[in-house]
PDB file of C-alpha atoms in Angstrom:
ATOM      1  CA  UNK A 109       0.478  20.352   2.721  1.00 54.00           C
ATOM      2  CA  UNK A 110       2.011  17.957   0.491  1.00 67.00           C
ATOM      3  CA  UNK A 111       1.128  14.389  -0.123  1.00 91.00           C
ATOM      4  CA  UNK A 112      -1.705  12.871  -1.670  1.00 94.00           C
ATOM      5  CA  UNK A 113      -5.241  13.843  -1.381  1.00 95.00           C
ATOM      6  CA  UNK A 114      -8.444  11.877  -2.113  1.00 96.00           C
ATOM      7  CA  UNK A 115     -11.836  12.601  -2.639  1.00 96.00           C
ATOM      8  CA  UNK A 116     -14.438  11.813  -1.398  1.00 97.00           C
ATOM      9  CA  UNK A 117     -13.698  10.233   1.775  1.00 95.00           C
ATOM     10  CA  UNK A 118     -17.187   8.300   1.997  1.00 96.00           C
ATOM     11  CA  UNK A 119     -19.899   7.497  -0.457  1.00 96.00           C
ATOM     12  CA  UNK A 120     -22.909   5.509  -0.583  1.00 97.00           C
ATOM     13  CA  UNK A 121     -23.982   3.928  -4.318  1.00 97.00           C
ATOM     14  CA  UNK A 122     -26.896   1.973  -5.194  1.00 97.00           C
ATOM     15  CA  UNK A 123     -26.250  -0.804  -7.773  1.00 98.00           C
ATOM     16  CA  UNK A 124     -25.494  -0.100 -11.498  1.00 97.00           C
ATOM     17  CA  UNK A 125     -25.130   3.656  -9.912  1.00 97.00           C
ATOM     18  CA  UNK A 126     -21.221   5.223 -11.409  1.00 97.00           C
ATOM     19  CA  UNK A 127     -19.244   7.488  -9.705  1.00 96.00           C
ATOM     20  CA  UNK A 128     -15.734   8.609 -10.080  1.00 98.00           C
ATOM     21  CA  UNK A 129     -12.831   8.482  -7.017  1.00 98.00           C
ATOM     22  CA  UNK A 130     -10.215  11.641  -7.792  1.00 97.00           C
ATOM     23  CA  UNK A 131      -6.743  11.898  -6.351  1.00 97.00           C
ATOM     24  CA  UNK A 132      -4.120  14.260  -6.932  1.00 97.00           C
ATOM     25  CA  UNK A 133      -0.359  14.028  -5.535  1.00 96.00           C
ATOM     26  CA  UNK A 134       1.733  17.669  -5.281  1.00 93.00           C
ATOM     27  CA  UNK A 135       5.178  16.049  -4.539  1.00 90.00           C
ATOM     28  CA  UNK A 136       6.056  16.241  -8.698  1.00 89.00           C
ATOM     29  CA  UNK A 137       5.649  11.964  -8.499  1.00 90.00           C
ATOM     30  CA  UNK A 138       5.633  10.073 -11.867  1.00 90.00           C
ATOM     31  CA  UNK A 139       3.777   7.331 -10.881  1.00 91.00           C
ATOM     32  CA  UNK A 140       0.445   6.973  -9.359  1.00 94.00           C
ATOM     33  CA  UNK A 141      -1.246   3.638  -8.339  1.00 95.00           C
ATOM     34  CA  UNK A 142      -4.806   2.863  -7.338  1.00 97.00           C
ATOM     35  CA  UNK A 143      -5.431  -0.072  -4.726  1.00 95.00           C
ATOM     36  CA  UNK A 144      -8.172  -1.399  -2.748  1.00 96.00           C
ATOM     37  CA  UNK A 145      -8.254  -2.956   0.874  1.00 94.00           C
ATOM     38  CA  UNK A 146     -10.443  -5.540   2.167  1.00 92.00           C
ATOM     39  CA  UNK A 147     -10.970  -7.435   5.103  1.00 83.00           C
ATOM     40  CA  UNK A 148      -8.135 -10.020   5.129  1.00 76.00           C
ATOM     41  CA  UNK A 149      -6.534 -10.245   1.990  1.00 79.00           C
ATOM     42  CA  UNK A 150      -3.989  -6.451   1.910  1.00 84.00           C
ATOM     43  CA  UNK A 151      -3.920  -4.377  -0.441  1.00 90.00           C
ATOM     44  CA  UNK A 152      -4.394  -4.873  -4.197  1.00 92.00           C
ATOM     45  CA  UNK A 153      -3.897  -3.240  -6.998  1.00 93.00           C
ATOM     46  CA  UNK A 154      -6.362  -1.989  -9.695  1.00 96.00           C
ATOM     47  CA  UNK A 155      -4.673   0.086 -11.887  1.00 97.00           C
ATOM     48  CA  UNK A 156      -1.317   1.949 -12.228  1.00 95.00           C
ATOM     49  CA  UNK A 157       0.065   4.626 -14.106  1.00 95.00           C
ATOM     50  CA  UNK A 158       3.942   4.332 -14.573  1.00 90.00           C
ATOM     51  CA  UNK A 159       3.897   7.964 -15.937  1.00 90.00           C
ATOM     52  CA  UNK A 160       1.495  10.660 -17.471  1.00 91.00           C
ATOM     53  CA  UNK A 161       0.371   9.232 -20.455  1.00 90.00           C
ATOM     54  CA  UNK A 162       0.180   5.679 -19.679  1.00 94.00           C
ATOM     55  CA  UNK A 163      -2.409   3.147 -18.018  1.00 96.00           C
ATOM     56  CA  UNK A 164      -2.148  -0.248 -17.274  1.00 95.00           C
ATOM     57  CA  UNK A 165      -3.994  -3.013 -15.496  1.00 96.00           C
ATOM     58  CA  UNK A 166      -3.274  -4.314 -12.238  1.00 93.00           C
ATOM     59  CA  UNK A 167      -4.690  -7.725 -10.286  1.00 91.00           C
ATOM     60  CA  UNK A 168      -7.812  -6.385 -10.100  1.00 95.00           C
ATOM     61  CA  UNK A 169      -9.132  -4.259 -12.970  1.00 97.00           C
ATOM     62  CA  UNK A 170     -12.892  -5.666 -14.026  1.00 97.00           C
ATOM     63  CA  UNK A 171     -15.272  -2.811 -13.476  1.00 97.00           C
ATOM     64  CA  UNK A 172     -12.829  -0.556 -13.354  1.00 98.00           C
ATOM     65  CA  UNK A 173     -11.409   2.188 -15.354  1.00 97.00           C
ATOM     66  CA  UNK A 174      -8.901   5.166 -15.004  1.00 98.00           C
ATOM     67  CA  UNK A 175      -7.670   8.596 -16.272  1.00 97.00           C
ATOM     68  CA  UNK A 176      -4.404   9.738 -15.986  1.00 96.00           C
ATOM     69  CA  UNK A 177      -5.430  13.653 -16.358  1.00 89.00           C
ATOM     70  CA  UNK A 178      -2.082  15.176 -15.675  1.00 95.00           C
ATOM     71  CA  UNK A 179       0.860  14.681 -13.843  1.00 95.00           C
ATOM     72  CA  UNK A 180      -0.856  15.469 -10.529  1.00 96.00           C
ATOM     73  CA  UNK A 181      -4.073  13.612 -11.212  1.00 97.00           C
ATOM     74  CA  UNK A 182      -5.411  10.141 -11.263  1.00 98.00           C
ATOM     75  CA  UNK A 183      -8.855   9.331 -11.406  1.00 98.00           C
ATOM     76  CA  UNK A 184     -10.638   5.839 -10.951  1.00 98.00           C
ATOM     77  CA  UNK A 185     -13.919   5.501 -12.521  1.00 98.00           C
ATOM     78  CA  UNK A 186     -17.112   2.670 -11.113  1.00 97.00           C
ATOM     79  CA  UNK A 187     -19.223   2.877 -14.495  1.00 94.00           C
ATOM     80  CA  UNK A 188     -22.154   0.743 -13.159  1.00 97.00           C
ATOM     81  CA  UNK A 189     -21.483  -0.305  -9.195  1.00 97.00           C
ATOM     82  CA  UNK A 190     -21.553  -3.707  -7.773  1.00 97.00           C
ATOM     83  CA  UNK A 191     -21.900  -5.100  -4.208  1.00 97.00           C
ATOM     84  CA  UNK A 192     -18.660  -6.696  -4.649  1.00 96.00           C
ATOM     85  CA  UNK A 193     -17.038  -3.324  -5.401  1.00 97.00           C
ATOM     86  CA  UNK A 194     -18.011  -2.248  -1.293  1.00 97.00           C
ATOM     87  CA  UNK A 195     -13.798  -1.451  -0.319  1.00 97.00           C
ATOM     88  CA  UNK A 196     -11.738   0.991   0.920  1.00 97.00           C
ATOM     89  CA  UNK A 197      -9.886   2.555  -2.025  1.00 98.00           C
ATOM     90  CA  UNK A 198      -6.320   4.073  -1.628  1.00 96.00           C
ATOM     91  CA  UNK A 199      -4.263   5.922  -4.080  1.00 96.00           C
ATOM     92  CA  UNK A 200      -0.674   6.087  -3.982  1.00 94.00           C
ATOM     93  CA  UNK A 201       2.028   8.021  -5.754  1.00 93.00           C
ATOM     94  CA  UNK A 202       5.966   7.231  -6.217  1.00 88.00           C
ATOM     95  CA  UNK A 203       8.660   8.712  -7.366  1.00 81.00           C
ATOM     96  CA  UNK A 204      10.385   6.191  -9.971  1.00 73.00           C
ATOM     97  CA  UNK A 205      14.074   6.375 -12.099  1.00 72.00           C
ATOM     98  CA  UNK A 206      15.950   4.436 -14.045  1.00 67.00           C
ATOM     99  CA  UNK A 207      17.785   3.477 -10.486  1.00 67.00           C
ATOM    100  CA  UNK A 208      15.005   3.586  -7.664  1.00 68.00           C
ATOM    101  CA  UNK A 209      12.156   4.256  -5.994  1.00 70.00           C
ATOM    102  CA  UNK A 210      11.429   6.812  -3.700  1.00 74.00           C
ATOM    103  CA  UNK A 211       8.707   8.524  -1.444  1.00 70.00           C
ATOM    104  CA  UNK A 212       5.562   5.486  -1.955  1.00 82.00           C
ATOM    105  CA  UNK A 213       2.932   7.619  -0.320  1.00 90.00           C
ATOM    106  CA  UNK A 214      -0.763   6.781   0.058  1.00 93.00           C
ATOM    107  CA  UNK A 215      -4.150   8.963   0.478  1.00 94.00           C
ATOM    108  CA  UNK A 216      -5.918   8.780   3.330  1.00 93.00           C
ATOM    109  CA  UNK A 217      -8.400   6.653   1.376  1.00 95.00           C
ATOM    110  CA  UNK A 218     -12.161   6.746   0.706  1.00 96.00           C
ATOM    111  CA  UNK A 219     -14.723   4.420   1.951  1.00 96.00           C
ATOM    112  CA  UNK A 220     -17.343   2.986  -0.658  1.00 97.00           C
ATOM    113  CA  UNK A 221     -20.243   1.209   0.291  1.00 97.00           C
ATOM    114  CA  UNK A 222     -22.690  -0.097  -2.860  1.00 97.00           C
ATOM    115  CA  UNK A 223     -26.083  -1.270  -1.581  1.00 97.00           C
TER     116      UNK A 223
ATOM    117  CA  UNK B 209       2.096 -13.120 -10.498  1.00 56.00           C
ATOM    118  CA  UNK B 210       4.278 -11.896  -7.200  1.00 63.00           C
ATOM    119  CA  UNK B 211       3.142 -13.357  -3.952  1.00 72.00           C
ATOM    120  CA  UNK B 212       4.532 -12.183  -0.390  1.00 89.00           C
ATOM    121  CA  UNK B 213       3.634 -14.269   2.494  1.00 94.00           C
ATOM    122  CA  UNK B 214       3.717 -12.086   5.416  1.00 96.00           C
ATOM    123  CA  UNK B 215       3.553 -13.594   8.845  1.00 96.00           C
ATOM    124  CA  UNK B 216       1.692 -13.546  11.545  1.00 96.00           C
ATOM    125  CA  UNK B 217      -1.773 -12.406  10.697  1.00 94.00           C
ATOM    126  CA  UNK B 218      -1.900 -11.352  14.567  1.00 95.00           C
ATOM    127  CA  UNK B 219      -0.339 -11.148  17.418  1.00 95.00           C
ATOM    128  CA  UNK B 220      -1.123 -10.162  20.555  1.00 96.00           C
ATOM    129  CA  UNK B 221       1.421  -8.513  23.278  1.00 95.00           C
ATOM    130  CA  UNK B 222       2.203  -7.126  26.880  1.00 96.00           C
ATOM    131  CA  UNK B 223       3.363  -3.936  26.295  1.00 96.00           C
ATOM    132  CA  UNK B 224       7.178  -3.413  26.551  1.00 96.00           C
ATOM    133  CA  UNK B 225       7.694  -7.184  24.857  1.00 97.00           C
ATOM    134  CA  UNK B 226       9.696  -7.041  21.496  1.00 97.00           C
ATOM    135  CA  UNK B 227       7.534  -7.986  18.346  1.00 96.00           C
ATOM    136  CA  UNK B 228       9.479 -10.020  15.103  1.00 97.00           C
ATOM    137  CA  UNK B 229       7.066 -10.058  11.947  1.00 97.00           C
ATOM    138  CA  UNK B 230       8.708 -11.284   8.591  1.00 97.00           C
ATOM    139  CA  UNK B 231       7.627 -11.500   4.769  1.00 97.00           C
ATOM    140  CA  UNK B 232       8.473 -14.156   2.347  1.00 96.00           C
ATOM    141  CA  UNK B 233       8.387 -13.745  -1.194  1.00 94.00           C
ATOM    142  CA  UNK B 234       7.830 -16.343  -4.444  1.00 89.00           C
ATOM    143  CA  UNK B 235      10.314 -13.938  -6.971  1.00 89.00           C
ATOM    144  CA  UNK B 236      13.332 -11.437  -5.995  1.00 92.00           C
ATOM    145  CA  UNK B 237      12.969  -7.871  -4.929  1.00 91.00           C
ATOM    146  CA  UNK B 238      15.012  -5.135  -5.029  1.00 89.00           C
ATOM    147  CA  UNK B 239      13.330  -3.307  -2.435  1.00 90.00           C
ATOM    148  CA  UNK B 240      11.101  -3.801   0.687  1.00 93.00           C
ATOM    149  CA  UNK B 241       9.026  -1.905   2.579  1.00 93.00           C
ATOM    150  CA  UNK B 242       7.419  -1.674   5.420  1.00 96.00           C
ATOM    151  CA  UNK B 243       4.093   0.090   6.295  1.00 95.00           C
ATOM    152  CA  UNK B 244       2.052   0.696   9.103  1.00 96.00           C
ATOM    153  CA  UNK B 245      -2.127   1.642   8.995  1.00 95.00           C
ATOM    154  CA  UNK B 246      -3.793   3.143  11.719  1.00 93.00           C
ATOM    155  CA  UNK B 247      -7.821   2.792  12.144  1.00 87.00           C
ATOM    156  CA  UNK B 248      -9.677   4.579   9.225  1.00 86.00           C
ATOM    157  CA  UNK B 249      -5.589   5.972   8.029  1.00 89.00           C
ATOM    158  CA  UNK B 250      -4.106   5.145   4.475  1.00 91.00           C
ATOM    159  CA  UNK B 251      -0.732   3.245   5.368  1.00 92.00           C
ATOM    160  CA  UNK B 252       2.250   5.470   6.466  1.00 92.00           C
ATOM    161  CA  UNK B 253       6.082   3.861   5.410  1.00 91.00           C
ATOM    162  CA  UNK B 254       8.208   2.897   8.570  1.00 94.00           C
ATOM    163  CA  UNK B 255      11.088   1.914   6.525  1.00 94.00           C
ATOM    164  CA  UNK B 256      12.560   1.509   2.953  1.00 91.00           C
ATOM    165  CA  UNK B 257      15.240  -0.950   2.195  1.00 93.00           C
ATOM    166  CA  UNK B 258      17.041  -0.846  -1.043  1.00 90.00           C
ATOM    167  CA  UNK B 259      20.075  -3.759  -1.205  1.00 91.00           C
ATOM    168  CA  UNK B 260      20.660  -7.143   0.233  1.00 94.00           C
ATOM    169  CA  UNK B 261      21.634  -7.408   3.765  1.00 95.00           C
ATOM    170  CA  UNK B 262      20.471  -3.487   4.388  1.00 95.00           C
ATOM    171  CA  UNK B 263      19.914  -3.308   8.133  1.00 97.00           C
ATOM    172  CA  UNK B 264      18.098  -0.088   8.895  1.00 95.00           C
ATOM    173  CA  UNK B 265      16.364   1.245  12.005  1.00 96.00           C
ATOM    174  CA  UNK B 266      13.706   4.105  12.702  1.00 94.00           C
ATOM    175  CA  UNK B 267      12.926   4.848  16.172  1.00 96.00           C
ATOM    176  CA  UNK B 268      12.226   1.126  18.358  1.00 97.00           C
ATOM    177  CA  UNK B 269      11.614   0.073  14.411  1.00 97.00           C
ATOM    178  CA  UNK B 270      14.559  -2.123  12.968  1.00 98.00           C
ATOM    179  CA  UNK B 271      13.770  -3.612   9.549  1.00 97.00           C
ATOM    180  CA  UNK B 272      16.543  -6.255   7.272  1.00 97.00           C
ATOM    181  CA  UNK B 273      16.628  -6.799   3.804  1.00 96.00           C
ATOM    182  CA  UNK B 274      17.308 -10.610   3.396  1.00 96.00           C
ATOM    183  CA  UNK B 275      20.181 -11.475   1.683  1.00 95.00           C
ATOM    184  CA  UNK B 276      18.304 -13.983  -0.437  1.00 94.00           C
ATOM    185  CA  UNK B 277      16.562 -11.166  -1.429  1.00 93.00           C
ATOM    186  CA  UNK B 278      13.275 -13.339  -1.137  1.00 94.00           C
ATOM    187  CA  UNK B 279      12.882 -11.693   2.548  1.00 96.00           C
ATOM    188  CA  UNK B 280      12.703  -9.364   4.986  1.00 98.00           C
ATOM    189  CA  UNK B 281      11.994  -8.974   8.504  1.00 97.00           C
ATOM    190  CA  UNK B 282      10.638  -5.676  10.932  1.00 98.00           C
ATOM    191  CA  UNK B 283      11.430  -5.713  14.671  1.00 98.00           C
ATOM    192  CA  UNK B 284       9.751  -3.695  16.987  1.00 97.00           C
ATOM    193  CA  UNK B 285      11.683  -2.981  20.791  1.00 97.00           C
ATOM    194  CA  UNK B 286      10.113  -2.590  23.571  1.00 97.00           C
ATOM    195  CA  UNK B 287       6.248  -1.668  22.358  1.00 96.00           C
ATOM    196  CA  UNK B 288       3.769   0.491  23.406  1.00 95.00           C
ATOM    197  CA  UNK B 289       0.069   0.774  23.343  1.00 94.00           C
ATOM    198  CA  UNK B 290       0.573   2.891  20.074  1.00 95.00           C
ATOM    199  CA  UNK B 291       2.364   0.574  18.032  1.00 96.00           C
ATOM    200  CA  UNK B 292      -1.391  -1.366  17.829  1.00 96.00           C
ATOM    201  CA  UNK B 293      -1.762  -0.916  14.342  1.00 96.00           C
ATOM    202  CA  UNK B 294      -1.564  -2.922  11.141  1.00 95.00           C
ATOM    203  CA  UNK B 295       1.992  -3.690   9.586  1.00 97.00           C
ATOM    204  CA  UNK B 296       2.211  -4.191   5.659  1.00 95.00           C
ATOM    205  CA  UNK B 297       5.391  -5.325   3.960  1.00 95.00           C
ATOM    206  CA  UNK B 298       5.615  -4.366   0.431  1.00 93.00           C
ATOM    207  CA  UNK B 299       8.313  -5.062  -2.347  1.00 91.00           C
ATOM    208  CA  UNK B 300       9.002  -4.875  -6.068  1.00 85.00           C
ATOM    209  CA  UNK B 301      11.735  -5.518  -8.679  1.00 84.00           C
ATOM    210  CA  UNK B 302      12.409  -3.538 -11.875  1.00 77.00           C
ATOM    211  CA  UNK B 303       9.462  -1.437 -13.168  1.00 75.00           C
ATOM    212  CA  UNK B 304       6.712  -3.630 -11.692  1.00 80.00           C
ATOM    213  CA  UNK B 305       4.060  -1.918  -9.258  1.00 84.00           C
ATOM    214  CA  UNK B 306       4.333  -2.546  -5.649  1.00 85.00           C
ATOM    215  CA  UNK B 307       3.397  -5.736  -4.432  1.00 88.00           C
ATOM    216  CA  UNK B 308       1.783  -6.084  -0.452  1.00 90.00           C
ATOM    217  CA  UNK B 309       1.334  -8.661   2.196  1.00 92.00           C
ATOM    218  CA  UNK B 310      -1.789  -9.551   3.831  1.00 92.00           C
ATOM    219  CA  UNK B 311      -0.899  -7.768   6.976  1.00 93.00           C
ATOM    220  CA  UNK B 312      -0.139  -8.092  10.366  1.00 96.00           C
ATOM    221  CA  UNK B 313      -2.239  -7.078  13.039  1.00 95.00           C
ATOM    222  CA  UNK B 314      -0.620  -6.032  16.263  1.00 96.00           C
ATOM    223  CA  UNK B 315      -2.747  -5.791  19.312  1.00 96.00           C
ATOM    224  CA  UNK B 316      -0.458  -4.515  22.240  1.00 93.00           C
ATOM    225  CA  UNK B 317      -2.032  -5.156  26.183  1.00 89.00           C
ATOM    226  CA  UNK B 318      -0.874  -2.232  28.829  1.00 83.00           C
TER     227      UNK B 318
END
């Protein structure tokens, strides 16, 4: 099935504890974009990767870090977990040219709790 | 950086009512969307909108690009107990990464 696919869906850390969030797209998309959600304030972004190759930060980047591996893959890296870092986390993938944007699709996310 | 105001944070509805939710933005886009996210679900797009003025419809769904381009609006006809659900508008301009609203949470009474 195409789309975007995120692993795991749920995960339990304990403090300093690292882990790393993987998500692959199969719909050939450039860019790939990791957010997270919390309780009243949307969605914001972490990191982004315009295309394979590059990384850069976005609202939210402290105690974060990323891997664009390949085309299809984009991983998000917790080196040493926080309470504060408890979110849902989505990645999304677009399709981006010179003249538009197409197809912003997101994973079905994955739920992180650090206790 | 790029704010979007999206109002309101709730609402609450009889089913079959008509629901108007809007998002306001501090800088120019050159596209909006609009998302919805279903309990435990990663956001699904309702609609894309890609000039000024673009009126475009999906189902009961009718979404407008404002012509400021500091705007846009989603519509929802006649609603049903499934439409409960969180709406997100989104936008960008140029190369920048997509920018979303807070959110608005429908709650729809049968």
């Amino acid at each position: 099935n195409a789309g975007v696919t995120q692993t795991p869906k749920f995960q339990v850390l304990k403090t300093g504890q690292s882990m790393t969030l993987q998500c692959a797209q199969d719909m050939n998309h450039n860019s790939m974009y990791w957010y997270r959600q919390d309780p009243g304030m949307g969605l914001r972004l972490i990191y982004y990767s315009a295309s394979e190759g590059t990384t850069d930060k976005g609202e939210v980047p402290n105690g974060y870090n990323v891997s664009r591996l390949n085309k299809r893959e984009f991983s998000l890296r917790l080196e040493s977990a926080a309470p504060s870092q408890t979110s849902v986390y989505f990645c999304a993938s677009i399709y981006r040219s010179a003249r538009a944007v197409r197809g912003y699709t997101f994973g079905s996310g994955t739920r992180l709790t650090v206790v | 950086g790029q704010q979007l105001n999206q109002s309101p944070q709730s609402m609450f509805i009889q089913e079959g009512e008509d629901v108007s939710m809007n998002c306001t933005s501090s800088s120019i886009f050159n596209t909006w969307l609009w998302y919805k996210q279903d309990p435990g679900e990663g956001p699904v797009l309702l609609i894309a909108l890609y000039k000024a003025g673009e009126l475009t419809s999906n189902g009961r769904l009718t979404a407008q690009f404002g012509i400021t381009r500091k705007d846009s609006f989603l519509n929802i006809s006649a609603s049903i107990p499934s439409d409960v659900g969180i709406y997100f508008c989104a936008g960008h301009s140029g190369n920048t990464p997509l920018v979303f609203g807070k959110g608005t949470r429908l709650s729809v009474i049968a």
